[in-house]
CSV table of C-alpha atoms in Angstrom, one decimal:
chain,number,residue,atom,x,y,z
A,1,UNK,CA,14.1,51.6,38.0
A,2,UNK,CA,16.9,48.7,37.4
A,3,UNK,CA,19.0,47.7,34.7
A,4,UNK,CA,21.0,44.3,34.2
A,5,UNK,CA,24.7,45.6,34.5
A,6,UNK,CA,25.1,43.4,31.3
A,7,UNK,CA,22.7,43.8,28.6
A,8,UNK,CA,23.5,41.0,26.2
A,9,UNK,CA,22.0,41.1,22.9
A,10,UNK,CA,21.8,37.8,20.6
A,11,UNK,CA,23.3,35.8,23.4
A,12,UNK,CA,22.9,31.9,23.5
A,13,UNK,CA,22.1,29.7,27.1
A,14,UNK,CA,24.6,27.5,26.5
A,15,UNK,CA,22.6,24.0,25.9
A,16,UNK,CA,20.9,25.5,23.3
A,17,UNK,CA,24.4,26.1,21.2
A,18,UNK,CA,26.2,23.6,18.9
A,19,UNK,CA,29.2,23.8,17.5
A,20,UNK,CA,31.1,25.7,20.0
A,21,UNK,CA,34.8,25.8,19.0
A,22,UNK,CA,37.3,23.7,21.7
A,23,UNK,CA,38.0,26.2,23.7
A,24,UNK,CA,34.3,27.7,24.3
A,25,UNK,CA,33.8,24.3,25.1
A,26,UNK,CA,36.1,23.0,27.5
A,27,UNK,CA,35.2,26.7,29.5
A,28,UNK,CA,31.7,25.4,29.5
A,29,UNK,CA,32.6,22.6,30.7
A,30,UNK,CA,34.8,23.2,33.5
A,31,UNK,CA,31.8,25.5,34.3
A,32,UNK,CA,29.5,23.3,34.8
A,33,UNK,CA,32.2,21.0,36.6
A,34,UNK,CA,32.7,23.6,39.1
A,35,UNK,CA,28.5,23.8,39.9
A,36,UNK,CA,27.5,26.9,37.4
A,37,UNK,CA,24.1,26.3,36.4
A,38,UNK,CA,23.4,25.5,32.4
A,39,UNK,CA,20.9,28.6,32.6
A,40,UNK,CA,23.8,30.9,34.4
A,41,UNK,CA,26.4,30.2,31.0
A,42,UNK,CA,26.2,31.7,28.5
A,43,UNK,CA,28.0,32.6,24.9
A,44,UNK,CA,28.3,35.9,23.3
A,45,UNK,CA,30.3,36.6,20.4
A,46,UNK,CA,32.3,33.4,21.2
A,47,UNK,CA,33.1,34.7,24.8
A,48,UNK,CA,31.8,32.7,27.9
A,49,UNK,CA,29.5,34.9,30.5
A,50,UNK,CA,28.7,33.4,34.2
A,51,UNK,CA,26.0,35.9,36.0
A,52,UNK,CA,25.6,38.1,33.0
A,53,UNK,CA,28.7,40.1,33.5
A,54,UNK,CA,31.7,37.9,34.0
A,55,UNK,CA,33.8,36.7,31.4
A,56,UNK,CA,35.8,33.3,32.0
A,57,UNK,CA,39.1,32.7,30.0
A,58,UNK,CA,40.1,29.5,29.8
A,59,UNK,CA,42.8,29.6,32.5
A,60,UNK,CA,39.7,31.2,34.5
A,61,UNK,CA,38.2,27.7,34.1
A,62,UNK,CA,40.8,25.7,35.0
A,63,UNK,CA,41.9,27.1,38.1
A,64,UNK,CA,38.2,27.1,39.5
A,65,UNK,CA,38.4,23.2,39.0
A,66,UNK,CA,41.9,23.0,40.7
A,67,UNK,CA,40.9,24.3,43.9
A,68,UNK,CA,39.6,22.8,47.0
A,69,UNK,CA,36.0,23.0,47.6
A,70,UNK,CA,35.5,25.6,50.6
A,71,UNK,CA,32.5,25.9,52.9
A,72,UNK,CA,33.0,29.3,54.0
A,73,UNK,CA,27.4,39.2,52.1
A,74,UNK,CA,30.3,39.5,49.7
A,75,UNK,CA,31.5,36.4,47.7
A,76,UNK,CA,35.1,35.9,45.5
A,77,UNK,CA,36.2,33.5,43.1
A,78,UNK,CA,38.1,30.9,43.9
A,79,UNK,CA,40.8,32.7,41.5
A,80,UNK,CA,42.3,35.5,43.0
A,81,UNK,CA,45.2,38.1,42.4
A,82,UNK,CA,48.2,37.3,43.7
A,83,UNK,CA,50.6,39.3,46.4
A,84,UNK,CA,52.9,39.9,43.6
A,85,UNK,CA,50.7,42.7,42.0
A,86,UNK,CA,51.5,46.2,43.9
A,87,UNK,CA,49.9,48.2,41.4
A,88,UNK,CA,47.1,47.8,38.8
A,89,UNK,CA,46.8,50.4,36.2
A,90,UNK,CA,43.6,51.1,33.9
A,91,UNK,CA,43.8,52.1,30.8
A,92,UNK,CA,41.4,54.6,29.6
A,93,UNK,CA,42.2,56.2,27.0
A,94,UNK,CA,39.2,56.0,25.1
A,95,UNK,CA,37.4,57.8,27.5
A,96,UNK,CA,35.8,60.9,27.5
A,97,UNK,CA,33.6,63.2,29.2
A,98,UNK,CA,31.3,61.8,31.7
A,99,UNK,CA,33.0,58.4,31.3
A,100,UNK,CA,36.5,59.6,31.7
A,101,UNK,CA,35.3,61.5,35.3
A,102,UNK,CA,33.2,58.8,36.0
A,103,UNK,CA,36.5,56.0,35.4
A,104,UNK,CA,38.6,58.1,37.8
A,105,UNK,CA,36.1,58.4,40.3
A,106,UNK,CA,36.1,54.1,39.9
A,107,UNK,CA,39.8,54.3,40.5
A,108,UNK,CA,39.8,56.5,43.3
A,109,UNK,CA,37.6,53.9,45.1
A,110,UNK,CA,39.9,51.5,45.3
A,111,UNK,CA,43.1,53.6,45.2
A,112,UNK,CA,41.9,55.2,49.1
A,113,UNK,CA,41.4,52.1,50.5
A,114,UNK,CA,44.2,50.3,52.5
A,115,UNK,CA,45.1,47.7,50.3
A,116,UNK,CA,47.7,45.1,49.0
A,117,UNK,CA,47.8,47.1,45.6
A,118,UNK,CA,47.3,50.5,44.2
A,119,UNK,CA,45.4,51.6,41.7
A,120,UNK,CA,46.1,54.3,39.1
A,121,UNK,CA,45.0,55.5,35.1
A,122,UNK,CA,47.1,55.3,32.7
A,123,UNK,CA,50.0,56.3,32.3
A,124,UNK,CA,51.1,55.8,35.8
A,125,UNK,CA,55.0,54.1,36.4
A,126,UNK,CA,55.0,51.0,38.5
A,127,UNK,CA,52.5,49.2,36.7
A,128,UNK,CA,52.5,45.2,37.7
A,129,UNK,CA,49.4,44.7,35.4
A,130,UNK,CA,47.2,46.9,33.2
A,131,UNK,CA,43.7,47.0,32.3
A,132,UNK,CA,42.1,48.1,29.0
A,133,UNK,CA,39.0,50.1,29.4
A,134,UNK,CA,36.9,50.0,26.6
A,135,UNK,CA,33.7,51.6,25.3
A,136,UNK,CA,30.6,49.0,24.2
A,137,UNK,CA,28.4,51.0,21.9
A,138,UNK,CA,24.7,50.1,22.3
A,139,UNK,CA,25.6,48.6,25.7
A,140,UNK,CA,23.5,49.9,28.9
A,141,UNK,CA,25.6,48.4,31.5
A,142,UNK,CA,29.0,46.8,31.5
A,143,UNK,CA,31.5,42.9,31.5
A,144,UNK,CA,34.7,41.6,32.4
A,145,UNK,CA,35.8,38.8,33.5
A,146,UNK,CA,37.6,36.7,36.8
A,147,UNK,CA,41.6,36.7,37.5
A,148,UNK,CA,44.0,34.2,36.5
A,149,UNK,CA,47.5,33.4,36.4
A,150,UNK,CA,47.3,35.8,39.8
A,151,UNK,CA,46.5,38.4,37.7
A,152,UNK,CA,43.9,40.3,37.2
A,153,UNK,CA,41.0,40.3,33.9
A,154,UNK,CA,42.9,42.2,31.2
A,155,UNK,CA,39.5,44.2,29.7
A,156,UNK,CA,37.0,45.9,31.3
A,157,UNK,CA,33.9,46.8,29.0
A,158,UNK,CA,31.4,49.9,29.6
A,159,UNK,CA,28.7,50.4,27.8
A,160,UNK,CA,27.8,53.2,26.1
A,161,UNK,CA,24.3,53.2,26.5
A,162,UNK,CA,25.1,54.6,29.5
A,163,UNK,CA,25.7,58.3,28.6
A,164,UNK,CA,22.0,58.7,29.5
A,165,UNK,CA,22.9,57.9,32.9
A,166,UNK,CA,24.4,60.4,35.8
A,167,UNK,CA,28.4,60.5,36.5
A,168,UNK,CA,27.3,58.7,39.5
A,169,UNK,CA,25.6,55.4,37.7
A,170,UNK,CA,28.7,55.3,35.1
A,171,UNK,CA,31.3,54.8,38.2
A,172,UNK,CA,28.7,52.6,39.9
A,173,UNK,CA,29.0,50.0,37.0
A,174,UNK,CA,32.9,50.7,36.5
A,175,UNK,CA,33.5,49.9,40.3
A,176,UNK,CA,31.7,46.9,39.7
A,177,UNK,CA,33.5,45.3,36.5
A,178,UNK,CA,36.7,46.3,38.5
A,179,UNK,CA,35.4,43.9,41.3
A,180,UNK,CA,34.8,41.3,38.9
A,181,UNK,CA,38.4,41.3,37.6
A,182,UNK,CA,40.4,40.7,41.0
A,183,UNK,CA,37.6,37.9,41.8
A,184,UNK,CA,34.6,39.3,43.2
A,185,UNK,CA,30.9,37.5,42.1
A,186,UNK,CA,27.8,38.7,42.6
A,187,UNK,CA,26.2,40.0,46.1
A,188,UNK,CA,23.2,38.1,45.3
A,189,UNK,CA,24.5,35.5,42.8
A,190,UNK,CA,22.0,33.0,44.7
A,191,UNK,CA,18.9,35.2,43.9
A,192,UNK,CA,19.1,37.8,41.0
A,193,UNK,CA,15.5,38.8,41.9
A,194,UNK,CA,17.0,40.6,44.9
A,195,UNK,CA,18.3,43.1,42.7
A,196,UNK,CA,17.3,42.7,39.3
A,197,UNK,CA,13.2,41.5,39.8
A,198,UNK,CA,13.9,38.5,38.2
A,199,UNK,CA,16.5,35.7,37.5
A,200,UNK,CA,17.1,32.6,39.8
A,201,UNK,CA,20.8,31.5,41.2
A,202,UNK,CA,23.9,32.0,39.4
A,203,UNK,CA,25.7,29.1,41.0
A,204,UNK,CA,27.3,27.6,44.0
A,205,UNK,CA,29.1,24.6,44.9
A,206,UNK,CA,31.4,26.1,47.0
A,207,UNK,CA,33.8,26.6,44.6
A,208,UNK,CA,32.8,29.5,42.4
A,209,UNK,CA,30.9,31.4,44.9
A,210,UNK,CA,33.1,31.5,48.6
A,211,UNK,CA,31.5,33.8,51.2
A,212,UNK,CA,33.9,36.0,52.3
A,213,UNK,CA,34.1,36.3,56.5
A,214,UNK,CA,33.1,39.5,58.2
A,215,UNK,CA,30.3,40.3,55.2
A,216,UNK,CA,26.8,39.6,55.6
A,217,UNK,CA,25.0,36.7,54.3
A,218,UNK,CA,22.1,37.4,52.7
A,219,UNK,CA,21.7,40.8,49.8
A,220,UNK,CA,19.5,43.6,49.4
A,221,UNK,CA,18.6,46.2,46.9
A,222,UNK,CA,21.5,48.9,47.3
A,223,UNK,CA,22.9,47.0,49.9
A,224,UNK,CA,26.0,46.7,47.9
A,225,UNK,CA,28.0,47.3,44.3
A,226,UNK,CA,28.2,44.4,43.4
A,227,UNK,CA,24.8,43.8,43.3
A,228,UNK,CA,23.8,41.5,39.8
A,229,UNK,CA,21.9,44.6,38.8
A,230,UNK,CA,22.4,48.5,39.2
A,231,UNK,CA,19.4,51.6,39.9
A,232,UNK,CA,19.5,55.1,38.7
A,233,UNK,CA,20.0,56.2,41.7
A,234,UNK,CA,23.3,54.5,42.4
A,235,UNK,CA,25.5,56.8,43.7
A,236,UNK,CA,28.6,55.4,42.9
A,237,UNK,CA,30.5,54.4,46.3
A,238,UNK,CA,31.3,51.5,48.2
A,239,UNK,CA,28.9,50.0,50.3
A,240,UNK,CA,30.4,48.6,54.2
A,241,UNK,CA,30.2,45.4,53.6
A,242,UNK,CA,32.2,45.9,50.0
A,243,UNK,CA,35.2,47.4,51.8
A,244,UNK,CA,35.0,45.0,54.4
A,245,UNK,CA,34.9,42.6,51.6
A,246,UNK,CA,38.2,43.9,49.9
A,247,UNK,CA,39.8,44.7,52.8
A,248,UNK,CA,39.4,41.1,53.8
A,249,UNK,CA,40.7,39.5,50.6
A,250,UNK,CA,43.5,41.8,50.0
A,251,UNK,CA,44.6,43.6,53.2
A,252,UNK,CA,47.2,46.3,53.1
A,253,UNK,CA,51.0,45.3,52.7
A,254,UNK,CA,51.6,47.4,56.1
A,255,UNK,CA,48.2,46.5,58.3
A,256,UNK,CA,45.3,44.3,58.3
A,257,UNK,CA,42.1,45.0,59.5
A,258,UNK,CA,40.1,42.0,61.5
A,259,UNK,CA,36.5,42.3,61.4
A,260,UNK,CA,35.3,39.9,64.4
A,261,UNK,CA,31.8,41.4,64.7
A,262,UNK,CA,29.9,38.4,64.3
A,263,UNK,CA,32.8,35.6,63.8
A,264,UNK,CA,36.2,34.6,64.5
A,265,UNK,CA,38.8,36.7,62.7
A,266,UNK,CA,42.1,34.8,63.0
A,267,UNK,CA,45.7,35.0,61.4
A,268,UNK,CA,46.7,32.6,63.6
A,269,UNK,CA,45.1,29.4,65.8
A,270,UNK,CA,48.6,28.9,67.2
A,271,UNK,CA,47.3,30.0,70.7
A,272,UNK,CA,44.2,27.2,70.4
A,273,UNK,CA,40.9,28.5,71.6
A,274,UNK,CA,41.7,31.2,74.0
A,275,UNK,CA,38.2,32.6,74.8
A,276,UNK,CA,36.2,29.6,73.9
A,277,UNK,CA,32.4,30.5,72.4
A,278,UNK,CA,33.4,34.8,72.1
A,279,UNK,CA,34.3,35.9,69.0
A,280,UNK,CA,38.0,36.6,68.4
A,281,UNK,CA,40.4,39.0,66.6
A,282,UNK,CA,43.8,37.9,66.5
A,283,UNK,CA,46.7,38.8,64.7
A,284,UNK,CA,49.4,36.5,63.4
A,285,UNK,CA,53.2,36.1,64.7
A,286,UNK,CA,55.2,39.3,64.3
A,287,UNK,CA,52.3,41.6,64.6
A,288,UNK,CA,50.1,43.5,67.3
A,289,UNK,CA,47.1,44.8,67.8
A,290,UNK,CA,46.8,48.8,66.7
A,291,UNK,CA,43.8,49.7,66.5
A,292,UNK,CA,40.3,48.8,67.4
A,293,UNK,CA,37.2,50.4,66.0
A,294,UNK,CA,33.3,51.0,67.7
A,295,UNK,CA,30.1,51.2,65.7
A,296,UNK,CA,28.0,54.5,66.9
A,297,UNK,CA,24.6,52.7,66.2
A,298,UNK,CA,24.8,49.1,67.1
A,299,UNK,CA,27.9,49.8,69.9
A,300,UNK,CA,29.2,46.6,68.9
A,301,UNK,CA,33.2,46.5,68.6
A,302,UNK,CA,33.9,45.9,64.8
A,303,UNK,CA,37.6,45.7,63.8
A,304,UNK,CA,41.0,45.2,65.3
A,305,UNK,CA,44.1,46.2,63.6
A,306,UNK,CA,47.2,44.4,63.2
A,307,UNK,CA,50.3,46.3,62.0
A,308,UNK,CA,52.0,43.5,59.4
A,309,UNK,CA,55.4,42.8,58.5
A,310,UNK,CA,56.8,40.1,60.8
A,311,UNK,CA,58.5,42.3,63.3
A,312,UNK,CA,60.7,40.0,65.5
A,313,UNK,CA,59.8,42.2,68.7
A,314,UNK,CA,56.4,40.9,68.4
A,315,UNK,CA,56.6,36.6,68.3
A,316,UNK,CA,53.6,34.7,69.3
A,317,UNK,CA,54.9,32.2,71.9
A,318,UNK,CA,54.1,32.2,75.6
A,319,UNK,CA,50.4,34.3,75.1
A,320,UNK,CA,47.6,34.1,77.6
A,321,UNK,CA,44.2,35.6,78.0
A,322,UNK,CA,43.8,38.8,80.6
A,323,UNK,CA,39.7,38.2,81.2
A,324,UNK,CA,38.4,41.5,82.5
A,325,UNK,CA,34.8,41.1,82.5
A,326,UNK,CA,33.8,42.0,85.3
A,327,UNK,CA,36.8,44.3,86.8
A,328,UNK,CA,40.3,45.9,86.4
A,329,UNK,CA,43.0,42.7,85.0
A,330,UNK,CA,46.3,44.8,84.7
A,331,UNK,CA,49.8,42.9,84.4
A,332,UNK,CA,51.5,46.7,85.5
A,333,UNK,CA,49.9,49.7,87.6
A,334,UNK,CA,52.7,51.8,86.0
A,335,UNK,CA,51.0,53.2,83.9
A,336,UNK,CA,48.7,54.7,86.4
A,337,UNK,CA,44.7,54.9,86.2
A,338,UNK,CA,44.4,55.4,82.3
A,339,UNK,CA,40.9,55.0,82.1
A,340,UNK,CA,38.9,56.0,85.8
A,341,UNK,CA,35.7,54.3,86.1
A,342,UNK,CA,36.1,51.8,83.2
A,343,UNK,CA,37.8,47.9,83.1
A,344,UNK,CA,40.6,47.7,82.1
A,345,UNK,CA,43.0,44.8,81.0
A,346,UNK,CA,46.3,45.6,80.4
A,347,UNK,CA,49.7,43.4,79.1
A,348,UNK,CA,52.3,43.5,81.8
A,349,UNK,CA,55.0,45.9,80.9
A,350,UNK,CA,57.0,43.5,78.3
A,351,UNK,CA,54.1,42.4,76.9
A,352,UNK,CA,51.8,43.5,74.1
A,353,UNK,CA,48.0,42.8,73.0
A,354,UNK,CA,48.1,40.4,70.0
A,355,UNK,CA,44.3,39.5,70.1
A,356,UNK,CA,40.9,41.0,71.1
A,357,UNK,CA,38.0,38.9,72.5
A,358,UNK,CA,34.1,39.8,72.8
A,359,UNK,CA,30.8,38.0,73.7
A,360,UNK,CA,28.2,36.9,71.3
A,361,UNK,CA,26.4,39.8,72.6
A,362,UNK,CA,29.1,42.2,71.7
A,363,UNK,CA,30.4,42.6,75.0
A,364,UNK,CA,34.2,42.9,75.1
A,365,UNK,CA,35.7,40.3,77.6
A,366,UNK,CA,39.4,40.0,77.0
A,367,UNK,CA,42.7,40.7,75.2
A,368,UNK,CA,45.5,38.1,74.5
A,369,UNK,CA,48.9,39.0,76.0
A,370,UNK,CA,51.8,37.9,74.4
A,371,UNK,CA,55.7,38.6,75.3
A,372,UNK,CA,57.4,40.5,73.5
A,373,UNK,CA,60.8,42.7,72.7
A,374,UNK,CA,58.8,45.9,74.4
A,375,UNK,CA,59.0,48.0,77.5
A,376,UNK,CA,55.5,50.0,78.1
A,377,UNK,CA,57.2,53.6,77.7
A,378,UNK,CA,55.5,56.9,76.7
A,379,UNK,CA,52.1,55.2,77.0
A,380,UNK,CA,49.0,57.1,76.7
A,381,UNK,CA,45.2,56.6,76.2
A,382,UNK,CA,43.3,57.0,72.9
A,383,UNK,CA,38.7,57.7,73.8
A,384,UNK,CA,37.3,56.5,70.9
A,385,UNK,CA,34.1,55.7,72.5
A,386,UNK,CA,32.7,58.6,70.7
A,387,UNK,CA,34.7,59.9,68.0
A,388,UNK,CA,37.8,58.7,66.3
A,389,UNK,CA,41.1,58.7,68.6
A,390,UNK,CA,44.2,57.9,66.2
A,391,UNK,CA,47.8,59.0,66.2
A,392,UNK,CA,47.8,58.4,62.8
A,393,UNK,CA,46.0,57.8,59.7
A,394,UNK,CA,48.5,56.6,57.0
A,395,UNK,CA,46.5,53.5,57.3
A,396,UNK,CA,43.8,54.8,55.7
A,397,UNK,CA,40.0,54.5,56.5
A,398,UNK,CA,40.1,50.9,57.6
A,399,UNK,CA,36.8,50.8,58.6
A,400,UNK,CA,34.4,53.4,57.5
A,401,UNK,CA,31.9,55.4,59.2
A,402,UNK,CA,32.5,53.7,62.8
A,403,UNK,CA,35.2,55.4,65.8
A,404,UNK,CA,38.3,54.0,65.3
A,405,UNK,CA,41.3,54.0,68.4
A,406,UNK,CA,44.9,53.4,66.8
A,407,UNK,CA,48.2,53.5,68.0
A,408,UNK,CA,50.7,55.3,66.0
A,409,UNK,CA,53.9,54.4,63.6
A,410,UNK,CA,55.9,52.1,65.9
A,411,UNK,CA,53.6,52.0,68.8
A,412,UNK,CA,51.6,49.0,69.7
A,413,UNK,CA,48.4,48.6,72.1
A,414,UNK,CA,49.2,47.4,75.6
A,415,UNK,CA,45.7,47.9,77.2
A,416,UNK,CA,42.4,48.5,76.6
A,417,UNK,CA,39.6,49.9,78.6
A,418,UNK,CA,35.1,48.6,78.3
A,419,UNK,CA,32.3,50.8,79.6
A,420,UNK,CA,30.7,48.3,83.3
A,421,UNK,CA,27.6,48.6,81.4
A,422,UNK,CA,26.9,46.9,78.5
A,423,UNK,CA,31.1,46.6,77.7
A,424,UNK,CA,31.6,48.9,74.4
A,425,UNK,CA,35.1,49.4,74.0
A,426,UNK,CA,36.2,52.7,75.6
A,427,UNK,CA,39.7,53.6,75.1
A,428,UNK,CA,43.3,52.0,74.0
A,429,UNK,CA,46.3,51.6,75.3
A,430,UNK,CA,49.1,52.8,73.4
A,431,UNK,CA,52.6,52.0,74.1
A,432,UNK,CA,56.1,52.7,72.7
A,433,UNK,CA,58.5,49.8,72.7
């Protein structure tokens, strides 16, 4: 079975509609500016609609017109909240029963991922922006609207048509209004008949719709919340590619996950192209490499961890590539044989990894060395070809359902180790400065 997420009743496509006040208007029209389709807009109540589901404010508008067109399967908004928001608080308090359970649930999914912001219900201290929750009656499914200002939509609306649903389907559609107020479209906002069984493209022109890197590029039914249209048997939780997609967008303040799976995941092209034609995780100036994470099924290496926060004892000047393809690369034999019968490449011993490199076939080939305040002290291996191998977890669940190797608080990676055969990541280096 599947349901529109917004069920609009006596709605208008907008080039059917006179006598839309100013405002309505000039949305419309900065919509159609930025490449929404006529068919895609529409007006309900006096309230502009792209995809159904998304409410744009007149700011909204306007800042989709001011930015740059971009030619980068999640996609975002052009508009998106700012840094300055730590914490975003939801108010509730109209909810009850399944809704209530099914709104903290919606929280929680964003509160345990590592991001730039927190999440909580009201009341919660700390608030730098709060959302109303409300309850639509007659509604099966649910709207908001796209960030401006740096902010986040100011209403989410469920509606409450959806008491015949499970727990499960309520958070489902609450996730996915919350997604649409810090910027995030449609999965499939090029072809609604992917999830819905009919409905054509929402809208493109690179400025509304901007793929978002390390996410697939095409949808599928269930492939992911924020899908245009939602099953009964939704079960509520974030699909890969959706943490992925947040993760992406708003890493957390302390670390930042790199997906390079299939593309180049940069914070930096200081270093120009130092493994040209592999794919490349790299983090910026001031941060290494702590963690790096294996998927069980396809073996391919998936995400490297930077630890943020500009730490002087980790510049990005003087870095070089340490290929070890094909055999042992090491800049120290200190540290012993910390990996026997597997490559490994290894910084020398005041040097740190800042950047991973593998093939297009997933092999891993190299890391980027890069000098650094450190001295390769207390070192020790982490297997995570396998299982997880961490020395910590206060950075969450960066990258869910695959093995993850990290370094611990104030420990870097100085090494890492790939099977002969086939080159799967084996084990990290971890080293205290």
């Amino acid at each position: 079975m599947r349901s529109l997420v917004l069920a609009v009743g006596c709605s208008a496509v907008l080039l059917g509609c006179d006598g839309q006040p100013d405002e309505t208007q000039e949305i419309v029209d900065n919509l159609a500016l930025a490449g929404f389709p006529a068919d895609d807009i529409m007006v309900v109540a006096g309230k502009v609609y792209v995809g159904r589901d998304a409410e744009v404010s007149l700011a909204a508008s306007r800042e989709m017109l001011a930015q740059d067109a971009t030619t980068e399967e999640q996609y975002r908004t052009t508009n998106l909240v700012s840094s300055a928001v730590t914490k975003i608080c939801i108010n509730g308090s109209t909810f009850t029963g399944n809704f209530s359970t099914a709104l903290d649930l919606a929280i929680q999914n964003y509160d345990e991922m590592p991001l730039a912001f927190d999440m909580a219900r009201t009341p919660s201290a700390g608030c730098s922006f709060t959302i109303n929750a409300v309850i639509q009656p007659g509604v099966v499914g649910g709207s908001a609207g796209f960030p401006s200002g740096g902010l986040p939509y100011h209403t989410v609306n469920i509606g409450g048509g959806l008491s015949s649903y499970s727990v499960d389907v309520i958070e489902h559609v609450i996730t996915h209004e919350i997604g649409h107020t810090i910027g995030f479209r449609h999965t499939d906002y090029y072809n609604r008949t992917i999830s819905c069984g009919s409905g054509g493209n929402e809208g493109d022109a690179g400025v509304g719709a901007i793929h978002i890197p390390g996410t697939p590029t095409t949808a599928a039914v269930g492939g992911s919340l924020m899908n245009s249209c939602f099953r009964s048997v939704e079960t509520g939780e974030f699909a890969s590619s959706d943490r992925t997609a947040l993760t992406t967008l708003y890493p957390s303040r302390d670390f930042a996950p790199l997906n390079f799976e299939f593309a180049d995941a940069r914070r930096t092209r200081a270093t120009g192209d130092w493994a040209p034609g592999e794919y490349k995780a790299e983090c910026a100036g001031g941060e290494p490499v702590t963690g790096l994470s294996l998927s069980p099924t396809s073996r391919n290496t998936r995400v490297a961890l930077c630890r943020t926060g500009g730490d002087p004892s980790y510049p990005h000047d003087g870095c070089y590539a340490r290929n070890f393809s094909t055999a042992d690369n090491r800049g120290t034999s200190s540290t012993g044989d910390w990996d026997s019968g597997y490559y490994k490449g290894e910084c020398g011993p005041n040097e740190f990894v800042a950047g991973v490199a593998q093939s297009t076939g997933h092999a891993i080939t190299a890391v980027l060395c890069c000098p650094g305040a450190v001295a390769h002290t207390y070192c020790s291996a982490r297997v995570f070809d396998g299982q997880d191998s961490r020395e910590s977890s206060t950075s969450g669940d960066w990258d869910v359902g695959n093995w993850k190797g990290e370094c611990g608080p104030g420990r870097y990676a100085a090494g890492l180790s790939r099977s002969p055969a086939g080159g799967a990541p084996h084990a990290l280096l971890c080293c205290s400065p």
